């Protein structure tokens, strides 16, 4: 079956006032203290912990959407619509199902249910798929055929789905991984357009959006982007004004409603352990997607969502059905959702057997599916069709953590082999997911809380560990609000009830709206938000990991944050206080970056001349705008991510420590003339392992410059 195992990518208002409301603010500060709400020590002697996890219920990361957990479905999968599938997906709280299947989308014609050049299994037509979607209680994410289709064909599908059949299909992507159409040299995605450039794709997205929204104005249109740090990110094709993402976004932000990106940790030799380690880079990559949208959409950016419509450890081969990939699935779903996406779709529901290996004492079938397809590799066959593999239970465990409308909050672990995620539920309970990635040792974890005070009631505990056939309730097996032990290669979700009279449920104030960035300079930011019922005062807090600090407070619904460092990034939430000083739940977060001064005594331009995915060439130009010449200069900057570095350079001397780069004028270099009378330029070859955003601020001899 052509493309059967391929997931659709190649291998490889006013000023701050602290004087008024002293009583209310004192109470709020007490609640925001790092030790607020820490559970009292258990009466019995606690075991010695070897890991600490801190949860801050007042640092919101966003709310779980009704499409948070999703899976891909493919028309070549004969088990796609088995009755067992809907039951299993419903049990895991799956809210989205993507169709018709990765690269097949660009050869699939919905009306005839054909895919020239590919295999179409019986019983996989659109109406049959929608039967499974409805039985699951999910929503479809549909991929309109870009490669061999037309805007008119896509509009006809919208008409059939939402007018004729009343399926209320909301999310529609325009093609799948179109950047893989050969424009950058490597091609796996079918594309019959003579012009395969990002400019043509953007032009067609506008045509598709117009035709489809003319039929149903409520549909949401998604454009395909590359994931920052993954090929062909940063590559500029011949004749293009920029790379794929910048070119596409510069033309479509007014007509799209979301973007679609994919994330695979590596090629077929990538282990789940490798992938779990590489998840550390995913937040930065997703943040760069948001920066790109911000740059092109401006104030309209919050309207445009991000969907991670394919994810798995690798692009086929081995180590895919084993226990560590189940741990990866749970960690990956939550990591992505906590970092700004509204939907994560596992590749795939069923996929097919691949390379057979043994992992953690079990057969790994090399299958990228969550459920067995019953296929064989040689004389080794998978279990009966629809038998769940470990990644299914990883996804299912995240549904023990929270459901649509619940708020993800910050959780931080002291140890790399313990991942922690937390959700503050609408009913006031707090759930904490702990993932022990150590295959050999159980880990005893001390739990600390800010903004949440657990009751004396024993927590509810769900476990998935060696020997468990499903998510298993293990209440009463020694876990307390302050300490739990996680078996090796296992997951635990601990759910706590709040002490009576504490938490947002005890406050008369509702939850404020998400803050908006109204204006930003190099040192200030003006924020506003929708007010909350019962609020007498609002507190603005900045988050650093699972820690928060108060940065502003007001009786109104806007505030100016002052004394911010130029070129610095900040994530803030707003909480409302009632008349008694009791705090509401936090708003959803806002992340913003300050600029550089317009009246600086120097100016710097940073230009990325060319790039090739994991490397680039850049030129930096410096001017002295002061009234005094400068002899013997240094230029400093900090890279935004850990994976960026200078490999070699010219016309200056380069030195990098951590993220910090210092460039010193070459020996014999002339002075920088006053009033911008001369320019010093230097260049370098850089490397990037992950996203490659430009530095946000440059300093000349320690002074902040304008530009960037």
XYZ file of C-alpha atoms in Angstrom:
708
model
C 0.000 0.000 0.000
C 1.821 3.161 -1.125
C 2.502 5.668 1.641
C 0.949 3.298 4.193
C 3.500 3.953 6.912
C 4.427 7.488 6.017
C 2.985 10.173 8.301
C 3.367 12.844 5.678
C 6.965 14.045 6.195
C 10.438 12.938 5.117
C 12.848 11.131 7.353
C 15.378 13.121 8.559
C -5.238 52.324 32.389
C -3.397 53.738 34.592
C -0.090 53.682 36.373
C 0.683 51.110 38.971
C -0.522 52.162 42.405
C 0.665 50.343 45.512
C -0.529 52.903 48.027
C -4.240 52.243 47.832
C -5.917 49.067 48.889
C -3.118 48.049 51.225
C -5.224 45.515 53.067
C -6.398 43.805 49.887
C -2.925 43.802 48.404
C -1.372 42.363 51.552
C -3.818 39.485 51.431
C -3.104 38.969 47.741
C 0.637 39.004 48.275
C 0.257 36.398 50.964
C -1.587 34.177 48.505
C 1.051 34.781 45.850
C 3.895 33.911 48.222
C 5.971 30.914 47.106
C 4.881 29.026 50.232
C 1.185 29.882 50.046
C -1.028 26.829 50.143
C 1.773 24.318 50.729
C 0.213 21.147 52.041
C 0.876 20.448 55.733
C 3.266 17.636 56.489
C 1.679 14.225 56.714
C 1.293 13.069 60.305
C 3.310 9.927 59.652
C 7.017 10.031 58.908
C 7.431 10.722 55.204
C 9.871 8.813 53.039
C 12.931 10.664 51.843
C 12.031 12.212 48.505
C 14.397 12.220 45.542
C 12.420 14.725 43.459
C 10.431 17.889 44.106
C 7.477 19.130 42.062
C 6.052 22.587 42.526
C 2.575 23.450 41.215
C 1.371 27.049 40.950
C -2.399 27.165 40.523
C -2.229 30.941 39.975
C -0.032 30.629 36.888
C -2.456 29.637 34.146
C -1.106 28.192 30.894
C -4.436 28.248 29.071
C -7.628 26.215 29.030
C -8.106 22.781 27.548
C -10.202 22.998 24.394
C -12.840 20.483 23.336
C -10.463 19.426 20.535
C -7.366 19.117 22.753
C -6.817 15.368 22.278
C -6.974 14.130 18.700
C -5.957 11.278 16.405
C -5.378 10.870 12.690
C -7.521 8.536 10.603
C -6.602 7.313 7.117
C -8.655 6.041 4.198
C -6.232 3.141 3.634
C -7.048 1.829 7.138
C -9.649 -0.936 6.880
C -10.210 -0.797 10.669
C -10.740 2.975 10.750
C -14.464 2.712 11.460
C -14.618 -0.478 13.510
C -17.181 -0.001 16.311
C -14.464 -0.601 18.930
C -12.581 2.485 17.737
C -15.291 4.939 18.774
C -15.575 3.318 22.208
C -11.836 3.450 22.837
C -11.533 7.047 21.671
C -14.522 8.139 23.711
C -12.974 6.514 26.797
C -9.817 8.600 26.205
C -11.828 11.830 25.766
C -10.683 12.259 22.169
C -12.220 15.447 20.803
C -10.830 15.583 17.254
C -10.293 13.106 14.401
C -8.295 14.181 11.335
C -9.187 12.828 7.867
C -8.419 11.541 5.212
C -4.850 10.793 6.311
C -1.632 12.782 5.955
C -0.215 12.864 2.427
C -3.249 11.009 1.109
C -5.174 14.261 1.533
C -3.486 15.686 -1.561
C -4.598 12.829 -3.814
C -8.050 12.264 -2.284
C -11.296 13.256 -3.979
C -14.077 13.213 -1.428
C -17.054 12.952 -3.774
C -15.837 9.830 -5.586
C -13.914 8.528 -2.536
C -10.880 7.867 -4.699
C -7.157 8.491 -4.318
C -5.421 7.939 -7.676
C -2.075 6.278 -7.064
C -3.025 5.142 -3.575
C -5.070 2.445 -1.857
C -8.546 3.143 -0.468
C -9.905 0.573 1.975
C -13.569 -0.426 1.888
C -15.848 1.293 4.364
C -13.683 4.396 4.805
C -15.846 6.965 3.006
C -16.596 10.359 4.493
C -20.041 9.452 5.841
C -18.682 6.306 7.492
C -15.901 8.366 9.044
C -18.424 10.890 10.339
C -20.341 8.038 11.939
C -17.232 7.204 13.982
C -16.646 10.890 14.775
C -20.173 11.307 16.090
C -20.081 8.068 18.057
C -16.873 9.281 19.671
C -18.361 12.673 20.485
C -15.533 14.357 18.594
C -15.163 16.934 15.838
C -13.621 16.302 12.420
C -10.499 18.077 11.200
C -10.697 17.775 7.424
C -7.881 18.281 4.931
C -9.009 19.815 1.654
C -7.158 18.448 -1.367
C -4.604 21.061 -2.439
C -2.251 18.849 -4.417
C -4.728 17.665 -7.051
C -7.897 19.490 -6.042
C -9.444 22.908 -6.530
C -11.133 25.541 -4.382
C -14.425 24.544 -6.005
C -13.975 20.896 -5.012
C -13.239 21.956 -1.427
C -16.282 24.235 -1.385
C -18.403 21.323 -2.586
C -17.161 19.244 0.346
C -18.092 22.036 2.752
C -21.550 22.224 1.182
C -22.080 18.478 1.471
C -20.745 18.278 5.022
C -22.402 21.304 6.557
C -25.422 22.102 4.400
C -26.566 18.755 3.008
C -25.587 16.551 5.970
C -25.465 19.132 8.784
C -22.225 17.662 10.180
C -21.058 21.081 11.421
C -17.488 20.368 10.353
C -15.610 23.377 11.682
C -11.887 22.844 10.987
C -10.520 22.617 7.431
C -6.824 22.517 6.505
C -5.686 23.467 3.010
C -3.439 20.557 2.052
C -0.935 18.542 4.056
C 2.791 19.408 4.313
C 2.739 21.269 1.007
C 6.268 22.540 1.665
C 7.297 18.960 0.801
C 6.207 19.376 -2.830
C 9.760 19.500 -4.199
C 10.155 23.283 -4.174
C 13.085 22.946 -1.771
C 14.583 19.897 -3.469
C 12.998 17.118 -1.401
C 9.543 16.086 -2.468
C 7.035 13.633 -1.034
C 3.800 15.622 -1.153
C 1.697 15.395 -4.330
C 1.282 18.833 -5.931
C 0.137 19.312 -9.510
C 0.492 23.112 -9.493
C 3.074 24.321 -11.979
C 4.181 26.916 -9.446
C 5.105 25.128 -6.224
C 6.322 28.187 -4.332
C 5.019 29.417 -0.990
C 3.644 32.501 -2.772
C 1.447 30.305 -4.955
C 0.316 28.279 -1.946
C -0.635 31.511 -0.162
C -2.530 32.717 -3.228
C -4.408 29.441 -3.394
C -5.178 29.483 0.350
C -6.941 32.795 -0.210
C -8.928 31.271 -3.084
C -9.831 28.175 -1.059
C -10.858 30.272 1.949
C -13.071 32.531 -0.164
C -14.815 29.612 -1.884
C -15.313 27.583 1.289
C -16.506 30.482 3.462
C -18.924 31.545 0.734
C -20.694 28.234 1.413
C -20.365 28.339 5.219
C -18.913 31.502 6.770
C -18.448 29.729 10.118
C -15.795 27.265 8.947
C -12.246 27.768 10.220
C -9.501 27.642 7.610
C -5.997 26.369 8.413
C -2.778 27.021 6.489
C 0.178 24.627 6.505
C 3.416 25.872 8.109
C 6.773 24.248 8.717
C 7.808 23.733 12.332
C 10.632 26.100 13.355
C 13.899 24.213 13.588
C 12.706 21.461 11.248
C 13.434 21.306 7.516
C 12.717 23.386 5.455
C 12.426 26.089 8.106
C 14.685 29.004 7.195
C 15.343 27.801 3.654
C 14.620 30.453 1.016
C 13.769 29.066 -2.407
C 14.949 30.643 -5.642
C 12.935 33.785 -6.336
C 11.113 33.690 -3.001
C 10.986 36.760 -0.745
C 11.524 34.641 2.373
C 11.212 31.130 3.744
C 7.946 29.168 3.673
C 6.405 30.474 6.881
C 7.217 34.151 6.392
C 6.103 34.093 2.763
C 2.805 32.327 3.475
C 1.928 34.282 6.622
C 2.679 37.608 4.968
C -0.243 36.964 2.603
C -2.909 34.976 4.471
C -3.336 36.100 8.079
C -6.533 37.992 7.247
C -8.271 34.903 5.809
C -7.070 32.000 7.987
C -8.207 30.983 11.462
C -5.412 28.590 12.434
C -2.119 27.162 11.268
C -1.177 23.483 11.133
C 2.288 22.214 12.098
C 3.747 18.715 12.594
C 6.352 17.482 15.067
C 8.374 14.277 14.938
C 11.392 13.980 17.188
C 13.540 12.350 14.515
C 13.971 9.630 11.930
C 13.490 5.892 12.181
C 16.451 5.425 14.529
C 15.016 7.778 17.172
C 14.131 6.030 20.402
C 11.305 7.117 22.674
C 13.938 8.050 25.258
C 15.557 10.333 22.661
C 12.166 11.798 21.840
C 11.295 12.491 25.476
C 14.564 14.401 25.818
C 13.878 16.350 22.617
C 10.479 17.427 23.919
C 12.406 20.057 25.863
C 12.736 21.964 22.585
C 9.040 21.858 21.653
C 7.944 24.860 23.786
C 10.494 27.099 22.077
C 9.470 25.872 18.648
C 5.796 26.539 19.330
C 6.634 29.935 20.762
C 8.450 30.758 17.525
C 5.325 29.806 15.537
C 3.395 32.293 17.669
C 6.093 34.960 17.155
C 5.820 34.478 13.405
C 2.040 34.863 13.559
C 2.428 37.918 15.816
C 4.866 39.492 13.370
C 2.519 39.175 10.407
C -0.934 39.404 12.004
C -0.236 42.097 14.601
C -3.180 42.715 16.911
C -5.181 40.064 15.030
C -2.720 37.364 16.108
C -4.707 36.030 19.119
C -7.538 35.087 16.752
C -5.283 32.644 14.850
C -4.850 29.309 16.613
C -2.119 26.691 16.336
C -2.947 23.009 15.743
C -0.281 20.295 16.060
C -2.000 17.926 13.665
C 0.676 15.196 13.601
C 3.004 14.067 16.372
C 4.947 10.910 17.201
C 8.456 9.989 18.259
C 9.745 9.153 14.793
C 8.773 8.724 11.191
C 8.597 4.936 11.169
C 10.794 1.966 11.956
C 10.929 0.735 15.522
C 10.249 1.504 19.183
C 6.791 2.878 18.542
C 4.307 0.662 20.393
C 6.426 0.179 23.524
C 5.909 1.537 27.035
C 8.356 4.459 26.722
C 6.378 5.765 23.740
C 3.315 5.746 25.985
C 5.183 7.982 28.418
C 6.204 10.174 25.494
C 2.587 10.445 24.305
C 1.350 11.734 27.663
C 4.268 14.147 27.999
C 3.958 15.365 24.407
C 0.208 15.990 24.490
C 0.467 18.092 27.636
C 3.668 19.902 26.650
C 2.107 21.033 23.385
C -1.211 22.030 24.946
C 0.556 24.011 27.678
C 2.443 25.956 25.031
C -0.357 27.463 23.049
C -1.896 24.844 20.748
C -5.603 24.057 20.824
C -5.320 20.608 19.276
C -2.787 17.728 19.203
C -3.363 14.776 16.847
C -1.405 11.536 17.225
C -0.166 9.858 14.083
C -1.973 7.438 13.710
C -5.081 5.504 14.882
C -3.886 2.365 13.044
C -0.799 2.259 10.864
C 0.706 -1.192 10.348
C 3.573 -3.334 11.608
C 7.156 -2.340 10.905
C 10.506 -3.360 12.358
C 10.157 -5.844 15.220
C 12.253 -5.222 18.333
C 12.074 -5.930 22.044
C 11.672 -2.966 24.393
C 11.247 -3.190 28.163
C 10.684 -6.938 27.863
C 7.834 -6.559 25.363
C 7.557 -6.882 21.610
C 7.566 -3.553 19.839
C 5.849 -3.868 16.480
C 7.306 -0.723 14.893
C 3.745 0.531 14.396
C 2.949 4.252 14.492
C -0.661 3.535 15.388
C -2.284 3.819 18.795
C -4.307 0.683 18.094
C -3.225 -2.614 16.561
C -4.123 -3.228 12.930
C -3.501 -6.953 13.334
C -0.745 -6.790 10.712
C 2.363 -8.967 10.563
C 6.043 -8.505 9.874
C 7.274 -11.854 8.641
C 5.936 -14.493 11.001
C 5.423 -12.056 13.909
C 1.914 -10.643 14.077
C 0.379 -7.906 16.138
C -2.398 -8.696 18.618
C -6.025 -8.623 17.523
C -7.141 -5.473 15.691
C -7.937 -2.496 17.939
C -5.863 -3.786 20.840
C -4.452 -0.587 22.376
C -0.717 -0.004 22.350
C 1.027 1.971 25.092
C 0.681 5.383 23.355
C -3.101 5.030 23.606
C -2.840 4.754 27.380
C -0.481 7.723 27.452
C -3.115 9.831 25.705
C -5.852 8.379 27.876
C -3.926 9.273 31.035
C -4.076 12.950 30.050
C -7.869 12.722 30.212
C -7.494 11.782 33.887
C -5.760 15.133 34.280
C -8.472 17.380 32.847
C -11.174 17.905 30.251
C -12.487 20.772 28.115
C -12.732 24.045 30.013
C -10.277 23.077 32.762
C -7.220 25.305 33.235
C -3.676 24.076 32.746
C -1.362 25.548 35.369
C 2.395 25.666 35.830
C 4.191 22.640 37.265
C 7.945 22.305 37.623
C 10.059 19.264 38.462
C 13.509 19.309 40.023
C 14.595 16.196 38.090
C 14.922 15.606 34.350
C 13.512 12.085 34.497
C 10.303 13.262 36.222
C 7.878 15.262 34.076
C 5.053 17.115 35.782
C 1.849 18.629 34.415
C -1.082 20.098 36.343
C -4.687 21.136 35.710
C -6.955 23.206 37.959
C -10.415 21.830 37.343
C -13.583 23.873 37.079
C -14.946 22.208 40.226
C -11.947 23.451 42.237
C -9.955 20.207 42.339
C -6.307 20.101 41.296
C -4.871 17.218 39.288
C -1.139 16.563 38.884
C 0.325 14.151 36.321
C 3.761 12.720 37.151
C 5.720 10.750 34.533
C 8.701 8.691 35.686
C 10.971 8.170 32.673
C 13.492 6.164 34.684
C 13.185 2.474 33.646
C 15.000 1.144 36.703
C 13.955 3.104 39.791
C 10.787 4.300 41.460
C 10.877 8.013 42.335
C 9.465 9.499 45.519
C 8.173 13.000 44.803
C 7.477 15.802 47.281
C 4.594 18.006 46.098
C 4.372 21.717 46.894
C 1.616 24.112 45.906
C 1.172 27.838 45.446
C -2.358 29.227 45.264
C -3.930 25.924 46.270
C -4.537 24.457 49.709
C -5.421 20.757 49.669
C -7.950 19.361 52.076
C -7.201 16.569 54.536
C -8.994 14.081 52.275
C -6.889 11.368 50.683
C -6.169 12.092 47.016
C -7.592 10.102 44.129
C -4.760 8.373 42.272
C -4.714 6.822 38.778
C -1.735 4.757 37.633
C -0.370 3.238 34.469
C 2.666 1.083 35.236
C 4.170 -2.281 34.374
C 1.555 -4.949 34.915
C -1.414 -2.573 34.474
C -3.712 -3.476 31.592
C -5.430 -0.061 31.649
C -5.452 3.138 33.684
C -5.860 1.769 37.213
C -7.296 3.406 40.343
C -4.833 2.964 43.211
C -6.535 5.051 45.879
C -5.375 4.320 49.410
C -1.982 2.956 48.371
C 0.101 5.459 50.306
C -0.130 8.644 48.256
C -0.727 11.868 50.168
C -1.226 15.470 49.119
C 2.420 16.160 49.903
C 4.179 13.029 48.672
C 3.722 10.231 46.135
C 5.907 7.432 44.781
C 5.896 6.819 41.034
C 6.973 3.338 39.864
C 9.673 3.056 37.188
C 8.508 3.744 33.618
C 5.095 4.757 34.932
C 2.549 7.563 35.132
C 0.464 8.717 38.093
C -2.307 11.290 38.169
C -3.045 12.640 41.645
C -6.303 14.565 42.129
C -6.783 16.709 45.237
C -9.796 18.500 46.672
C -9.339 22.041 48.023
C -9.646 22.928 51.676
C -13.087 24.407 52.349
C -13.194 28.182 51.974
C -10.048 28.379 49.839
C -9.343 28.806 46.160
C -11.198 30.649 43.397
C -14.489 29.022 44.413
C -14.398 30.980 47.673
C -13.943 34.327 45.903
C -16.834 36.531 44.865
C -14.748 37.706 41.897
C -15.016 36.073 38.520
C -12.101 35.303 36.212
C -10.715 38.283 34.229
C -10.419 38.158 30.465
C -7.164 37.353 28.731
C -4.878 40.410 28.807
C -4.261 42.237 25.525
C -1.125 44.126 24.602
C -2.288 47.640 23.720
C 1.127 49.248 23.338
C 4.753 48.365 24.007
C 8.016 50.321 24.068
C 11.521 49.337 25.046
C 10.747 49.631 28.792
C 6.944 49.714 29.153
C 3.884 47.705 28.191
C 0.249 48.783 28.426
C -2.158 45.897 28.998
C -5.946 45.774 29.162
C -8.497 43.034 29.821
C -12.201 42.411 30.194
C -13.347 42.981 33.738
C -14.734 40.308 36.054
C -17.927 40.383 38.087
C -17.395 41.006 41.783
C -13.866 42.353 41.287
C -12.638 45.296 43.367
C -9.018 45.117 42.251
C -6.873 43.345 39.672
C -3.408 41.891 40.170
C -0.985 41.346 37.281
C 1.613 38.674 37.884
C 4.561 37.554 35.798
C 5.459 33.873 35.534
C 8.908 32.339 35.524
C 8.488 28.570 35.357
C 6.186 27.673 38.252
C 7.048 30.850 40.175
C 5.175 34.142 39.947
C 5.722 37.667 41.138
C 3.403 40.648 41.343
C 4.243 43.300 38.737
C 1.164 45.534 38.778
C -2.209 46.169 40.396
C -5.117 48.462 39.631
C -8.797 49.067 40.305
C -9.380 49.466 36.566
C -9.018 47.083 33.679
C -5.716 48.309 32.295
C -2.225 48.825 33.634
C 1.141 50.080 32.460
C 4.087 47.880 33.378
C 7.239 49.938 33.724
C 10.993 49.475 34.031
C 11.067 46.436 31.760
C 14.417 45.526 30.167
C 14.621 46.257 26.424
C 14.163 43.215 24.224
C 12.848 41.096 27.112
C 10.019 38.544 26.964
C 7.338 38.357 29.664
C 4.381 36.047 30.365
C 1.644 37.502 32.555
C -1.730 36.545 34.012
C -4.392 38.725 35.624
C -6.271 37.772 38.806
C -9.267 39.560 40.307
C -9.668 40.227 44.015
C -13.023 40.550 45.731
C -13.747 42.955 48.592
C -12.332 40.485 51.119
C -9.058 39.996 49.241
C -9.927 36.525 47.983
C -8.503 35.858 44.537
C -10.206 34.546 41.427
C -8.820 31.981 39.050
C -6.107 33.456 36.806
C -6.799 34.661 33.299
C -5.292 32.917 30.323
C -1.695 34.065 29.767
C -0.263 36.737 27.506
C 3.344 36.631 26.307
C 4.948 39.762 24.870
C 8.410 41.121 24.093
C 9.594 44.683 24.610
C 11.316 46.596 21.825
C 14.428 48.744 21.583
C 14.674 52.508 22.160
C 13.943 54.693 19.157
C 16.308 57.418 20.371
C 19.308 55.210 21.193
C 22.869 56.364 20.667
C 23.534 53.458 18.314
C 21.689 51.373 15.723
C 22.160 47.740 14.722
C 20.696 45.760 11.837
C 20.782 41.952 11.895
C 20.155 40.252 8.551
C 19.967 36.521 7.982
C 21.445 36.205 4.495
C 20.728 32.526 3.962
C 19.851 29.465 6.012
C 19.469 25.719 5.545
C 17.460 24.358 8.463
C 20.217 23.818 11.032
C 22.602 26.588 9.984
C 22.674 30.091 8.572
C 24.814 33.030 7.479
C 24.134 36.458 8.976
C 25.441 39.991 8.581
C 25.382 42.571 11.377
C 25.837 46.293 10.748
C 26.515 48.828 13.514
C 26.293 52.625 13.499
C 27.270 55.089 16.200
C 24.573 57.779 16.509
C 26.164 59.667 19.378
C 28.060 62.928 18.914
C 31.393 61.319 19.874
C 33.426 58.881 17.733
C 33.963 55.395 19.205
C 37.324 53.652 18.917
C 37.588 50.019 19.980
C 34.020 48.742 20.086
C 32.230 45.600 21.287
C 28.781 44.374 20.294
C 26.876 42.016 22.621
C 23.684 40.014 22.244
C 21.955 36.974 23.719
C 20.448 34.225 21.608
C 16.756 33.590 22.355
C 17.219 29.777 22.465
C 19.880 27.370 23.720
C 20.482 25.740 20.332
C 21.843 28.866 18.591
C 25.555 29.554 18.223
C 28.270 31.263 16.190
C 30.433 28.761 14.321
C 32.866 31.099 12.571
C 32.983 34.743 11.549
C 34.854 37.506 9.744
C 35.720 41.200 10.124
C 35.648 40.856 13.933
C 36.518 38.537 16.820
C 33.720 36.345 18.237
C 33.315 34.748 21.655
C 30.251 32.899 22.948
C 29.499 31.794 26.524
C 26.169 30.021 26.957
C 23.683 32.097 24.984
C 25.762 35.277 25.243
C 27.812 36.473 22.262
C 30.461 39.213 22.377
C 31.936 40.560 19.157
C 35.063 42.725 19.307
C 36.318 45.019 16.583
C 39.083 43.518 14.493
C 42.606 44.697 15.205
C 43.286 47.860 13.273
C 39.610 48.643 12.702
C 38.940 52.334 12.384
C 36.698 54.298 14.735
C 32.942 54.464 14.402
C 32.263 58.020 13.327
C 29.818 60.196 15.258
C 26.257 60.852 14.096
C 26.081 57.678 12.010
C 28.872 58.819 9.735
C 30.270 55.307 9.264
C 29.152 51.697 9.545
C 30.968 48.676 10.921
C 29.815 45.372 9.418
C 30.738 41.822 10.275
C 29.367 38.442 9.361
C 29.299 34.918 10.657
C 28.182 31.377 10.037
C 25.759 30.236 12.719
C 24.246 26.937 13.774
C 20.845 26.201 15.272
C 19.460 23.047 16.846
C 15.772 23.959 16.899
C 14.119 27.315 16.178
C 16.277 30.200 15.013
C 14.704 33.506 16.088
C 16.755 36.675 15.727
C 18.235 38.294 18.837
C 15.923 40.899 20.363
C 18.459 43.455 21.582
C 22.032 44.462 20.734
C 24.417 46.569 22.822
C 27.318 48.679 21.595
C 29.914 49.072 24.351
C 27.167 48.235 26.828
C 24.574 50.716 25.524
C 21.284 49.382 24.131
C 20.901 50.108 20.425
C 17.821 50.622 18.331
C 16.878 48.205 15.590
C 17.692 44.516 15.531
